PDB file of C-alpha atoms (C1' of nucleotides) in Angstrom:
ATOM      1  CA  MET A  30     -64.638  21.259  10.958  1.00 55.00           C
ATOM      2  CA  LYS A  31     -63.035  19.165  13.703  1.00 69.00           C
ATOM      3  CA  ARG A  32     -62.243  21.524  16.555  1.00 81.00           C
ATOM      4  CA  ASP A  33     -60.146  20.650  19.519  1.00 92.00           C
ATOM      5  CA  ILE A  34     -60.734  21.672  23.092  1.00 96.00           C
ATOM      6  CA  PHE A  35     -58.161  24.464  22.957  1.00 97.00           C
ATOM      7  CA  GLN A  36     -60.040  26.182  20.168  1.00 96.00           C
ATOM      8  CA  ALA A  37     -63.232  25.679  22.131  1.00 96.00           C
ATOM      9  CA  ILE A  38     -61.973  27.582  25.163  1.00 97.00           C
ATOM     10  CA  ALA A  39     -60.282  30.250  23.055  1.00 96.00           C
ATOM     11  CA  ASP A  40     -63.455  32.291  22.759  1.00 96.00           C
ATOM     12  CA  PRO A  41     -64.384  34.419  25.804  1.00 96.00           C
ATOM     13  CA  THR A  42     -68.113  33.866  25.290  1.00 97.00           C
ATOM     14  CA  ARG A  43     -67.616  30.115  25.271  1.00 97.00           C
ATOM     15  CA  ARG A  44     -65.559  30.283  28.463  1.00 97.00           C
ATOM     16  CA  ALA A  45     -68.402  32.249  30.033  1.00 97.00           C
ATOM     17  CA  ILE A  46     -70.910  29.619  28.890  1.00 97.00           C
ATOM     18  CA  ILE A  47     -68.734  26.914  30.421  1.00 97.00           C
ATOM     19  CA  ALA A  48     -68.604  28.854  33.689  1.00 97.00           C
ATOM     20  CA  LEU A  49     -72.382  29.185  33.653  1.00 96.00           C
ATOM     21  CA  ILE A  50     -73.282  25.562  33.076  1.00 96.00           C
ATOM     22  CA  ALA A  51     -70.540  24.395  35.427  1.00 96.00           C
ATOM     23  CA  ILE A  52     -72.795  25.520  38.267  1.00 93.00           C
ATOM     24  CA  GLN A  53     -75.956  23.994  36.856  1.00 94.00           C
ATOM     25  CA  ALA A  54     -77.308  22.644  33.583  1.00 95.00           C
ATOM     26  CA  MET A  55     -79.118  25.282  31.535  1.00 96.00           C
ATOM     27  CA  THR A  56     -81.202  25.682  28.406  1.00 96.00           C
ATOM     28  CA  PRO A  57     -79.949  27.729  25.420  1.00 96.00           C
ATOM     29  CA  ASN A  58     -82.516  30.430  26.135  1.00 96.00           C
ATOM     30  CA  ALA A  59     -81.496  30.741  29.767  1.00 96.00           C
ATOM     31  CA  ILE A  60     -77.844  30.913  28.749  1.00 96.00           C
ATOM     32  CA  ALA A  61     -78.506  33.520  26.070  1.00 96.00           C
ATOM     33  CA  GLU A  62     -80.171  35.806  28.624  1.00 94.00           C
ATOM     34  CA  ASN A  63     -76.752  36.302  30.188  1.00 94.00           C
ATOM     35  CA  PHE A  64     -75.178  37.661  27.015  1.00 94.00           C
ATOM     36  CA  HIS A  65     -75.680  40.568  24.695  1.00 93.00           C
ATOM     37  CA  THR A  66     -76.014  38.379  21.630  1.00 94.00           C
ATOM     38  CA  THR A  67     -78.825  36.521  19.964  1.00 95.00           C
ATOM     39  CA  ARG A  68     -79.986  33.098  21.028  1.00 95.00           C
ATOM     40  CA  GLN A  69     -78.765  31.696  17.727  1.00 96.00           C
ATOM     41  CA  ALA A  70     -75.232  32.859  18.353  1.00 96.00           C
ATOM     42  CA  VAL A  71     -75.249  31.069  21.695  1.00 97.00           C
ATOM     43  CA  SER A  72     -76.684  28.023  19.977  1.00 97.00           C
ATOM     44  CA  LYS A  73     -73.724  28.037  17.604  1.00 96.00           C
ATOM     45  CA  HIS A  74     -71.291  28.152  20.504  1.00 97.00           C
ATOM     46  CA  LEU A  75     -73.107  25.280  22.172  1.00 97.00           C
ATOM     47  CA  ARG A  76     -72.811  23.290  18.984  1.00 96.00           C
ATOM     48  CA  ILE A  77     -69.051  23.818  18.945  1.00 96.00           C
ATOM     49  CA  LEU A  78     -68.793  22.840  22.609  1.00 97.00           C
ATOM     50  CA  THR A  79     -70.872  19.744  21.914  1.00 96.00           C
ATOM     51  CA  GLU A  80     -68.747  18.811  18.910  1.00 93.00           C
ATOM     52  CA  CYS A  81     -65.620  18.582  20.991  1.00 93.00           C
ATOM     53  CA  GLU A  82     -67.548  16.830  23.758  1.00 94.00           C
ATOM     54  CA  LEU A  83     -67.161  19.525  26.353  1.00 96.00           C
ATOM     55  CA  VAL A  84     -70.901  19.608  26.949  1.00 96.00           C
ATOM     56  CA  THR A  85     -73.716  17.058  26.757  1.00 96.00           C
ATOM     57  CA  THR A  86     -77.402  17.580  26.238  1.00 96.00           C
ATOM     58  CA  GLU A  87     -80.404  16.241  28.072  1.00 94.00           C
ATOM     59  CA  GLN A  88     -83.855  16.706  26.641  1.00 92.00           C
ATOM     60  CA  LYS A  89     -86.670  17.482  29.073  1.00 90.00           C
ATOM     61  CA  GLY A  90     -89.867  17.917  27.095  1.00 89.00           C
ATOM     62  CA  ARG A  91     -89.334  20.724  24.666  1.00 90.00           C
ATOM     63  CA  GLU A  92     -86.406  22.089  26.612  1.00 94.00           C
ATOM     64  CA  ILE A  93     -82.839  20.950  26.110  1.00 96.00           C
ATOM     65  CA  TYR A  94     -80.490  21.212  29.043  1.00 97.00           C
ATOM     66  CA  TYR A  95     -76.795  21.598  28.402  1.00 97.00           C
ATOM     67  CA  LEU A  96     -74.420  20.196  30.960  1.00 96.00           C
ATOM     68  CA  LEU A  97     -70.681  20.514  31.336  1.00 96.00           C
ATOM     69  CA  GLU A  98     -68.641  17.374  30.752  1.00 95.00           C
ATOM     70  CA  ILE A  99     -66.148  18.129  33.485  1.00 95.00           C
ATOM     71  CA  GLU A 100     -64.041  15.085  32.641  1.00 93.00           C
ATOM     72  CA  LYS A 101     -63.097  16.707  29.348  1.00 95.00           C
ATOM     73  CA  MET A 102     -61.564  19.642  31.173  1.00 95.00           C
ATOM     74  CA  LYS A 103     -58.951  17.268  32.494  1.00 95.00           C
ATOM     75  CA  GLU A 104     -57.451  17.184  29.013  1.00 95.00           C
ATOM     76  CA  ILE A 105     -56.280  20.749  29.486  1.00 96.00           C
ATOM     77  CA  ASP A 106     -54.966  19.825  32.890  1.00 96.00           C
ATOM     78  CA  LYS A 107     -53.084  16.941  31.353  1.00 95.00           C
ATOM     79  CA  TRP A 108     -51.517  19.226  28.757  1.00 97.00           C
ATOM     80  CA  LEU A 109     -50.550  21.718  31.453  1.00 96.00           C
ATOM     81  CA  GLU A 110     -48.912  18.999  33.518  1.00 95.00           C
ATOM     82  CA  GLN A 111     -45.624  19.084  31.568  1.00 94.00           C
ATOM     83  CA  TYR A 112     -45.292  22.807  32.196  1.00 95.00           C
ATOM     84  CA  ARG A 113     -46.351  22.498  35.814  1.00 94.00           C
ATOM     85  CA  GLN A 114     -43.390  20.193  36.234  1.00 93.00           C
ATOM     86  CA  ILE A 115     -41.103  22.854  34.815  1.00 92.00           C
ATOM     87  CA  TRP A 116     -42.276  25.647  37.069  1.00 89.00           C
ATOM     88  CA  GLU A 117     -42.188  23.422  40.109  1.00 88.00           C
ATOM     89  CA  THR A 118     -38.618  22.410  39.315  1.00 86.00           C
ATOM     90  CA  ARG A 119     -37.657  26.048  38.933  1.00 79.00           C
ATOM     91  CA  PHE A 120     -39.312  26.881  42.235  1.00 76.00           C
ATOM     92  CA  LYS A 121     -37.401  24.065  43.894  1.00 77.00           C
ATOM     93  CA  GLN A 122     -34.138  25.384  42.449  1.00 80.00           C
ATOM     94  CA  LEU A 123     -34.957  28.851  43.731  1.00 79.00           C
ATOM     95  CA  GLU A 124     -35.625  27.415  47.179  1.00 78.00           C
ATOM     96  CA  ASP A 125     -32.262  25.640  47.121  1.00 81.00           C
ATOM     97  CA  VAL A 126     -30.471  28.863  46.234  1.00 84.00           C
ATOM     98  CA  LEU A 127     -32.232  30.727  49.007  1.00 85.00           C
ATOM     99  CA  ALA A 128     -31.361  27.992  51.473  1.00 85.00           C
ATOM    100  CA  LYS A 129     -27.730  28.206  50.441  1.00 85.00           C
ATOM    101  CA  ILE A 130     -27.662  31.964  50.954  1.00 84.00           C
ATOM    102  CA  LYS A 131     -29.242  31.603  54.361  1.00 83.00           C
ATOM    103  CA  LYS A 132     -26.643  29.023  55.302  1.00 79.00           C
ATOM    104  CA  GLN A 133     -23.777  31.264  54.205  1.00 79.00           C
ATOM    105  CA  LYS A 134     -25.118  34.162  56.252  1.00 75.00           C
ATOM    106  CA  ARG A 135     -25.213  32.007  59.351  1.00 71.00           C
ATOM    107  CA  LYS A 136     -21.519  31.232  58.938  1.00 65.00           C
ATOM    108  CA  LYS A 137     -20.561  34.887  59.408  1.00 56.00           C
TER     109      LYS A 137
ATOM    110  CA  MET B 171     -55.555  43.032  18.052  1.00 54.00           C
ATOM    111  CA  LYS B 172     -55.342  42.298  21.779  1.00 69.00           C
ATOM    112  CA  ARG B 173     -55.065  38.568  22.158  1.00 81.00           C
ATOM    113  CA  ASP B 174     -55.333  36.683  25.382  1.00 92.00           C
ATOM    114  CA  ILE B 175     -53.431  33.601  26.415  1.00 96.00           C
ATOM    115  CA  PHE B 176     -56.291  31.258  25.528  1.00 97.00           C
ATOM    116  CA  GLN B 177     -56.254  32.411  21.931  1.00 96.00           C
ATOM    117  CA  ALA B 178     -52.492  32.046  21.946  1.00 96.00           C
ATOM    118  CA  ILE B 179     -52.614  28.368  22.847  1.00 97.00           C
ATOM    119  CA  ALA B 180     -55.551  27.661  20.544  1.00 96.00           C
ATOM    120  CA  ASP B 181     -53.308  27.160  17.532  1.00 96.00           C
ATOM    121  CA  PRO B 182     -51.546  23.769  17.316  1.00 96.00           C
ATOM    122  CA  THR B 183     -48.417  25.290  15.767  1.00 97.00           C
ATOM    123  CA  ARG B 184     -48.133  27.734  18.631  1.00 97.00           C
ATOM    124  CA  ARG B 185     -48.525  24.946  21.178  1.00 97.00           C
ATOM    125  CA  ALA B 186     -45.729  23.108  19.383  1.00 97.00           C
ATOM    126  CA  ILE B 187     -43.543  26.212  19.505  1.00 97.00           C
ATOM    127  CA  ILE B 188     -44.218  26.517  23.231  1.00 97.00           C
ATOM    128  CA  ALA B 189     -43.247  22.886  23.710  1.00 97.00           C
ATOM    129  CA  LEU B 190     -40.030  23.463  21.770  1.00 96.00           C
ATOM    130  CA  ILE B 191     -38.797  26.518  23.628  1.00 96.00           C
ATOM    131  CA  ALA B 192     -39.895  25.085  26.959  1.00 96.00           C
ATOM    132  CA  ILE B 193     -36.858  22.819  26.737  1.00 94.00           C
ATOM    133  CA  GLN B 194     -34.435  25.500  25.629  1.00 94.00           C
ATOM    134  CA  ALA B 195     -34.458  29.000  24.181  1.00 96.00           C
ATOM    135  CA  MET B 196     -34.335  29.026  20.391  1.00 96.00           C
ATOM    136  CA  THR B 197     -33.990  31.405  17.455  1.00 97.00           C
ATOM    137  CA  PRO B 198     -36.829  31.848  14.935  1.00 97.00           C
ATOM    138  CA  ASN B 199     -34.797  30.075  12.265  1.00 96.00           C
ATOM    139  CA  ALA B 200     -34.123  27.090  14.488  1.00 96.00           C
ATOM    140  CA  ILE B 201     -37.801  26.897  15.429  1.00 96.00           C
ATOM    141  CA  ALA B 202     -38.924  27.146  11.813  1.00 96.00           C
ATOM    142  CA  GLU B 203     -36.775  24.165  10.882  1.00 94.00           C
ATOM    143  CA  ASN B 204     -39.152  22.013  12.892  1.00 95.00           C
ATOM    144  CA  PHE B 205     -42.201  22.984  10.885  1.00 95.00           C
ATOM    145  CA  HIS B 206     -43.378  22.756   7.326  1.00 93.00           C
ATOM    146  CA  THR B 207     -44.002  26.466   7.044  1.00 94.00           C
ATOM    147  CA  THR B 208     -41.937  29.505   6.202  1.00 95.00           C
ATOM    148  CA  ARG B 209     -39.795  31.307   8.724  1.00 96.00           C
ATOM    149  CA  GLN B 210     -42.076  34.328   8.436  1.00 96.00           C
ATOM    150  CA  ALA B 211     -45.117  32.345   9.498  1.00 96.00           C
ATOM    151  CA  VAL B 212     -43.253  31.196  12.595  1.00 97.00           C
ATOM    152  CA  SER B 213     -42.186  34.781  13.179  1.00 97.00           C
ATOM    153  CA  LYS B 214     -45.832  35.802  13.164  1.00 97.00           C
ATOM    154  CA  HIS B 215     -46.691  33.165  15.753  1.00 97.00           C
ATOM    155  CA  LEU B 216     -43.789  34.328  17.895  1.00 97.00           C
ATOM    156  CA  ARG B 217     -45.095  37.863  17.684  1.00 96.00           C
ATOM    157  CA  ILE B 218     -48.479  36.739  18.959  1.00 96.00           C
ATOM    158  CA  LEU B 219     -46.870  34.776  21.775  1.00 97.00           C
ATOM    159  CA  THR B 220     -44.754  37.809  22.667  1.00 96.00           C
ATOM    160  CA  GLU B 221     -47.779  40.100  22.610  1.00 94.00           C
ATOM    161  CA  CYS B 222     -49.536  38.131  25.305  1.00 94.00           C
ATOM    162  CA  GLU B 223     -46.268  37.783  27.229  1.00 94.00           C
ATOM    163  CA  LEU B 224     -45.962  34.040  26.906  1.00 96.00           C
ATOM    164  CA  VAL B 225     -42.444  34.356  25.522  1.00 97.00           C
ATOM    165  CA  THR B 226     -39.584  36.819  25.974  1.00 96.00           C
ATOM    166  CA  THR B 227     -36.678  37.623  23.682  1.00 96.00           C
ATOM    167  CA  GLU B 228     -32.979  37.869  24.324  1.00 95.00           C
ATOM    168  CA  GLN B 229     -30.679  39.275  21.689  1.00 93.00           C
ATOM    169  CA  LYS B 230     -27.310  37.612  21.252  1.00 91.00           C
ATOM    170  CA  GLY B 231     -25.432  39.349  18.440  1.00 90.00           C
ATOM    171  CA  ARG B 232     -27.574  39.137  15.341  1.00 92.00           C
ATOM    172  CA  GLU B 233     -29.557  36.208  16.705  1.00 95.00           C
ATOM    173  CA  ILE B 234     -32.652  36.585  18.823  1.00 96.00           C
ATOM    174  CA  TYR B 235     -33.453  33.833  21.286  1.00 97.00           C
ATOM    175  CA  TYR B 236     -37.043  33.242  22.295  1.00 97.00           C
ATOM    176  CA  LEU B 237     -37.681  31.876  25.764  1.00 97.00           C
ATOM    177  CA  LEU B 238     -40.836  30.619  27.385  1.00 97.00           C
ATOM    178  CA  GLU B 239     -42.275  32.728  30.200  1.00 95.00           C
ATOM    179  CA  ILE B 240     -43.387  29.782  32.291  1.00 95.00           C
ATOM    180  CA  GLU B 241     -44.995  32.025  34.901  1.00 93.00           C
ATOM    181  CA  LYS B 242     -47.595  33.043  32.349  1.00 95.00           C
ATOM    182  CA  MET B 243     -48.686  29.439  31.968  1.00 95.00           C
ATOM    183  CA  LYS B 244     -49.907  29.584  35.534  1.00 95.00           C
ATOM    184  CA  GLU B 245     -52.733  31.803  34.330  1.00 95.00           C
ATOM    185  CA  ILE B 246     -54.253  28.819  32.585  1.00 96.00           C
ATOM    186  CA  ASP B 247     -53.731  26.751  35.677  1.00 96.00           C
ATOM    187  CA  LYS B 248     -55.456  29.424  37.731  1.00 96.00           C
ATOM    188  CA  TRP B 249     -58.439  29.386  35.366  1.00 97.00           C
ATOM    189  CA  LEU B 250     -58.581  25.595  35.520  1.00 96.00           C
ATOM    190  CA  GLU B 251     -58.556  25.664  39.303  1.00 95.00           C
ATOM    191  CA  GLN B 252     -62.295  26.350  39.630  1.00 94.00           C
ATOM    192  CA  TYR B 253     -63.076  23.307  37.502  1.00 95.00           C
ATOM    193  CA  ARG B 254     -60.517  21.172  39.234  1.00 94.00           C
ATOM    194  CA  GLN B 255     -62.425  21.847  42.426  1.00 93.00           C
ATOM    195  CA  ILE B 256     -65.597  20.608  40.795  1.00 92.00           C
ATOM    196  CA  TRP B 257     -64.152  17.347  39.534  1.00 89.00           C
ATOM    197  CA  GLU B 258     -62.448  16.702  42.838  1.00 88.00           C
ATOM    198  CA  THR B 259     -65.681  17.281  44.709  1.00 86.00           C
ATOM    199  CA  ARG B 260     -67.466  14.867  42.385  1.00 80.00           C
ATOM    200  CA  PHE B 261     -64.746  12.291  42.916  1.00 76.00           C
ATOM    201  CA  LYS B 262     -65.108  12.721  46.675  1.00 77.00           C
ATOM    202  CA  GLN B 263     -68.869  12.222  46.418  1.00 80.00           C
ATOM    203  CA  LEU B 264     -68.320   9.094  44.369  1.00 80.00           C
ATOM    204  CA  GLU B 265     -65.939   7.797  47.002  1.00 79.00           C
ATOM    205  CA  ASP B 266     -68.502   8.444  49.703  1.00 81.00           C
ATOM    206  CA  VAL B 267     -71.153   6.539  47.796  1.00 85.00           C
ATOM    207  CA  LEU B 268     -68.803   3.609  47.284  1.00 85.00           C
ATOM    208  CA  ALA B 269     -67.905   3.630  50.970  1.00 85.00           C
ATOM    209  CA  LYS B 270     -71.570   3.570  51.893  1.00 85.00           C
ATOM    210  CA  ILE B 271     -72.217   0.600  49.617  1.00 83.00           C
ATOM    211  CA  LYS B 272     -69.274  -1.236  51.105  1.00 82.00           C
ATOM    212  CA  LYS B 273     -70.572  -0.560  54.598  1.00 79.00           C
ATOM    213  CA  GLN B 274     -74.029  -1.879  53.752  1.00 80.00           C
ATOM    214  CA  LYS B 275     -72.593  -5.062  52.328  1.00 76.00           C
ATOM    215  CA  ARG B 276     -70.680  -5.635  55.508  1.00 70.00           C
ATOM    216  CA  LYS B 277     -73.935  -5.493  57.533  1.00 64.00           C
ATOM    217  CA  LYS B 278     -75.351  -8.504  55.748  1.00 56.00           C
TER     218      LYS B 278
ATOM    219  C1'  DG C  77     -16.956  49.077   2.509  1.00 95.04           C
ATOM    220  C1'  DA C  78     -19.201  44.968   0.506  1.00 95.04           C
ATOM    221  C1'  DC C  79     -21.648  41.003   1.294  1.00 95.04           C
ATOM    222  C1'  DA C  80     -24.120  37.273   3.569  1.00 95.04           C
ATOM    223  C1'  DC C  81     -27.011  36.267   7.402  1.00 95.04           C
ATOM    224  C1'  DG C  82     -30.891  36.639  10.845  1.00 95.04           C
ATOM    225  C1'  DT C  83     -34.853  38.870  11.579  1.00 95.04           C
ATOM    226  C1'  DG C  84     -39.208  41.776  11.471  1.00 95.04           C
ATOM    227  C1'  DC C  85     -42.777  44.049   8.858  1.00 95.04           C
ATOM    228  C1'  DA C  86     -46.148  45.247   5.155  1.00 95.04           C
ATOM    229  C1'  DA C  87     -49.141  43.730   1.566  1.00 95.04           C
ATOM    230  C1'  DC C  88     -51.828  40.413  -0.165  1.00 95.04           C
ATOM    231  C1'  DC C  89     -54.874  36.058  -0.320  1.00 95.04           C
ATOM    232  C1'  DG C  90     -58.005  32.184   0.691  1.00 95.04           C
ATOM    233  C1'  DT C  91     -60.340  30.217   4.709  1.00 95.04           C
ATOM    234  C1'  DT C  92     -62.362  30.349   9.111  1.00 95.04           C
ATOM    235  C1'  DT C  93     -64.826  32.691  12.753  1.00 95.04           C
ATOM    236  C1'  DG C  94     -68.549  34.896  15.184  1.00 95.04           C
ATOM    237  C1'  DG C  95     -72.401  37.228  14.386  1.00 95.04           C
ATOM    238  C1'  DT C  96     -77.088  38.247  12.235  1.00 95.04           C
ATOM    239  C1'  DT C  97     -81.688  37.226   9.976  1.00 95.04           C
ATOM    240  C1'  DG C  98     -85.063  34.063   8.470  1.00 95.04           C
ATOM    241  C1'  DC C  99     -87.110  29.682   8.443  1.00 95.04           C
ATOM    242  C1'  DA C 100     -88.164  24.770   9.655  1.00 95.04           C
ATOM    243  C1'  DT C 101     -89.052  21.457  13.254  1.00 95.04           C
ATOM    244  C1'  DA C 102     -90.644  19.598  17.557  1.00 95.04           C
ATOM    245  C1'  DC C 103     -93.050  19.818  21.790  1.00 95.04           C
ATOM    246  C1'  DT C 104     -96.908  21.832  25.028  1.00 95.04           C
ATOM    247  C1'  DC C 105    -101.186  23.592  26.178  1.00 95.04           C
ATOM    248  C1'  DT C 106    -105.941  24.765  25.349  1.00 95.04           C
TER     249       DT C 106
ATOM    250  C1'  DA D  98    -106.322  21.169  15.368  1.00 95.04           C
ATOM    251  C1'  DG D  99    -104.264  25.690  16.324  1.00 95.04           C
ATOM    252  C1'  DA D 100    -101.369  28.974  18.873  1.00 95.04           C
ATOM    253  C1'  DG D 101     -97.317  29.648  21.243  1.00 95.04           C
ATOM    254  C1'  DT D 102     -92.742  28.238  22.817  1.00 95.04           C
ATOM    255  C1'  DA D 103     -87.928  26.158  22.487  1.00 95.04           C
ATOM    256  C1'  DT D 104     -84.663  24.989  19.539  1.00 95.04           C
ATOM    257  C1'  DG D 105     -81.579  23.973  15.428  1.00 95.04           C
ATOM    258  C1'  DC D 106     -80.019  24.982  10.791  1.00 95.04           C
ATOM    259  C1'  DA D 107     -78.950  27.462   6.371  1.00 95.04           C
ATOM    260  C1'  DA D 108     -77.517  31.624   4.144  1.00 95.04           C
ATOM    261  C1'  DC D 109     -75.184  35.549   4.353  1.00 95.04           C
ATOM    262  C1'  DC D 110     -71.576  39.097   5.983  1.00 95.04           C
ATOM    263  C1'  DA D 111     -67.682  41.617   7.949  1.00 95.04           C
ATOM    264  C1'  DA D 112     -63.635  40.764  10.497  1.00 95.04           C
ATOM    265  C1'  DA D 113     -59.878  37.972  11.924  1.00 95.04           C
ATOM    266  C1'  DC D 114     -56.615  34.195  11.057  1.00 95.04           C
ATOM    267  C1'  DG D 115     -52.741  31.709   9.110  1.00 95.04           C
ATOM    268  C1'  DG D 116     -50.105  31.550   5.390  1.00 95.04           C
ATOM    269  C1'  DT D 117     -47.102  33.400   1.462  1.00 95.04           C
ATOM    270  C1'  DT D 118     -43.973  36.684  -1.033  1.00 95.04           C
ATOM    271  C1'  DG D 119     -41.110  40.670  -1.137  1.00 95.04           C
ATOM    272  C1'  DC D 120     -38.509  44.035   1.134  1.00 95.04           C
ATOM    273  C1'  DA D 121     -36.043  46.722   4.745  1.00 95.04           C
ATOM    274  C1'  DC D 122     -32.940  46.881   8.616  1.00 95.04           C
ATOM    275  C1'  DG D 123     -29.314  45.651  11.761  1.00 95.04           C
ATOM    276  C1'  DT D 124     -25.281  42.609  12.725  1.00 95.04           C
ATOM    277  C1'  DG D 125     -21.361  40.014  11.894  1.00 95.04           C
ATOM    278  C1'  DT D 126     -17.432  38.581   8.366  1.00 95.04           C
ATOM    279  C1'  DC D 127     -14.200  39.210   4.712  1.00 95.04           C
TER     280       DC D 127
END
DNA sequence: GACACGTGCAACCGTTTGGTTGCATACTCT
DNA sequence: AGAGTATGCAACCAAACGGTTGCACGTGTC
């Protein structure tokens, strides 16, 4: 039942929940109001997000606020980094080619 | 059956396939050699990756080479951008606080 | 043309997923 | 203490997922 962060963000509803609590911490009920599902379904999503440490909870009386653990999002960024390097290299190569063409035109 | 890019990268095997063909285009058979599954299973993953335009194919005789569509990866980067802004803002705020503390110490 | 090779697709199967309903628990207010 | 509110958890269900096996189709090679 160990889910990783990539599975966590795979579901559109969960991405929406993340977007919501990124702005401000919210209770399950408040979050559920934004979706066309039951509160329990949202609760399940929150459990998954908590399991892979993407969100934390903070109890205030009988209400539980869920907050986004923004640091965890960096893991995706870290994974993307290797590919960012590739597309930046390709862009650089494209620039070089364009520069070469420009140079050749000037010669005429 | 419409899958988005986030579902595509949710599976560890698919992320491994992406990592493989990021270096160089490969045939399904060559890719499958790197995993402990059947060629058909890999073929299925490739189909999913093709469906959401993360990979493209190039036929060379009876072999089909799969290549990574690196541009598509930028979609994830674009999605991450909003959160990157948040963690950078927080880091900035932290810096400000530290600077303030430093300043106060100097007064003494 | 016959045959091996590389590949995709359909059918099937067990497991996981996302959802629902119903219930138990914990806190608040009167 | 009792009523109402906020929440989590278990049981269940249909659909989707990831895998396998078997087969069909196109492409090279002899």
